[in-house]
């Protein structure tokens, strides 16, 4: 039961990251200064994933 819960959480997190990365080009960092560090973090994550695979 515990592993099933962890699997569901992991799947949810993967879909969340995919949705944020796909929505990132439409996000305007200048319009929302609080979101700028988050967008930068996802850009770095995206670049790291490209380097790995």
PDB file of C-alpha atoms in Angstrom, residues 2-38:
ATOM      1  CA  UNK A   2       2.849   2.366   0.832  1.00  0.00           C
ATOM      2  CA  UNK A   3       4.598   1.705  -2.479  1.00  0.00           C
ATOM      3  CA  UNK A   4       1.344   2.318  -4.357  1.00  0.00           C
ATOM      4  CA  UNK A   5       0.995   5.691  -2.644  1.00  0.00           C
ATOM      5  CA  UNK A   6       4.577   6.608  -3.527  1.00  0.00           C
ATOM      6  CA  UNK A   7       3.984   5.551  -7.132  1.00  0.00           C
ATOM      7  CA  UNK A   8       0.883   7.750  -7.394  1.00  0.00           C
ATOM      8  CA  UNK A   9       2.763  10.707  -5.900  1.00  0.00           C
ATOM      9  CA  UNK A  10       5.688  10.178  -8.291  1.00  0.00           C
ATOM     10  CA  UNK A  11       3.374  10.046 -11.316  1.00  0.00           C
ATOM     11  CA  UNK A  12       1.607  13.208 -10.157  1.00  0.00           C
ATOM     12  CA  UNK A  13       4.942  15.002  -9.744  1.00  0.00           C
ATOM     13  CA  UNK A  14       6.117  13.942 -13.214  1.00  0.00           C
ATOM     14  CA  UNK A  15       2.934  15.245 -14.839  1.00  0.00           C
ATOM     15  CA  UNK A  16       3.197  18.484 -12.856  1.00  0.00           C
ATOM     16  CA  UNK A  17       6.774  19.065 -14.019  1.00  0.00           C
ATOM     17  CA  UNK A  18       5.820  18.259 -17.622  1.00  0.00           C
ATOM     18  CA  UNK A  19       2.928  20.731 -17.519  1.00  0.00           C
ATOM     19  CA  UNK A  20       5.071  23.485 -16.016  1.00  0.00           C
ATOM     20  CA  UNK A  21       7.889  22.918 -18.512  1.00  0.00           C
ATOM     21  CA  UNK A  22       5.433  22.957 -21.422  1.00  0.00           C
ATOM     22  CA  UNK A  23       3.765  26.142 -20.130  1.00  0.00           C
ATOM     23  CA  UNK A  24       7.111  27.849 -19.477  1.00  0.00           C
ATOM     24  CA  UNK A  25       7.469  29.596 -22.896  1.00  0.00           C
ATOM     25  CA  UNK A  26       4.149  31.384 -22.356  1.00  0.00           C
ATOM     26  CA  UNK A  27       5.186  32.505 -18.871  1.00  0.00           C
ATOM     27  CA  UNK A  28       6.479  36.049 -18.718  1.00  0.00           C
ATOM     28  CA  UNK A  29       9.073  36.419 -15.980  1.00  0.00           C
ATOM     29  CA  UNK A  30       8.931  40.211 -16.133  1.00  0.00           C
ATOM     30  CA  UNK A  31       5.164  40.231 -15.590  1.00  0.00           C
ATOM     31  CA  UNK A  32       5.415  38.129 -12.422  1.00  0.00           C
ATOM     32  CA  UNK A  33       8.664  38.764 -10.520  1.00  0.00           C
ATOM     33  CA  UNK A  34       7.814  36.119  -7.901  1.00  0.00           C
ATOM     34  CA  UNK A  35       7.652  33.427 -10.585  1.00  0.00           C
ATOM     35  CA  UNK A  36      11.011  34.343 -12.143  1.00  0.00           C
ATOM     36  CA  UNK A  37      13.152  32.123  -9.841  1.00  0.00           C
ATOM     37  CA  UNK A  38      10.783  29.196 -10.385  1.00  0.00           C
TER      38      UNK A  38
END
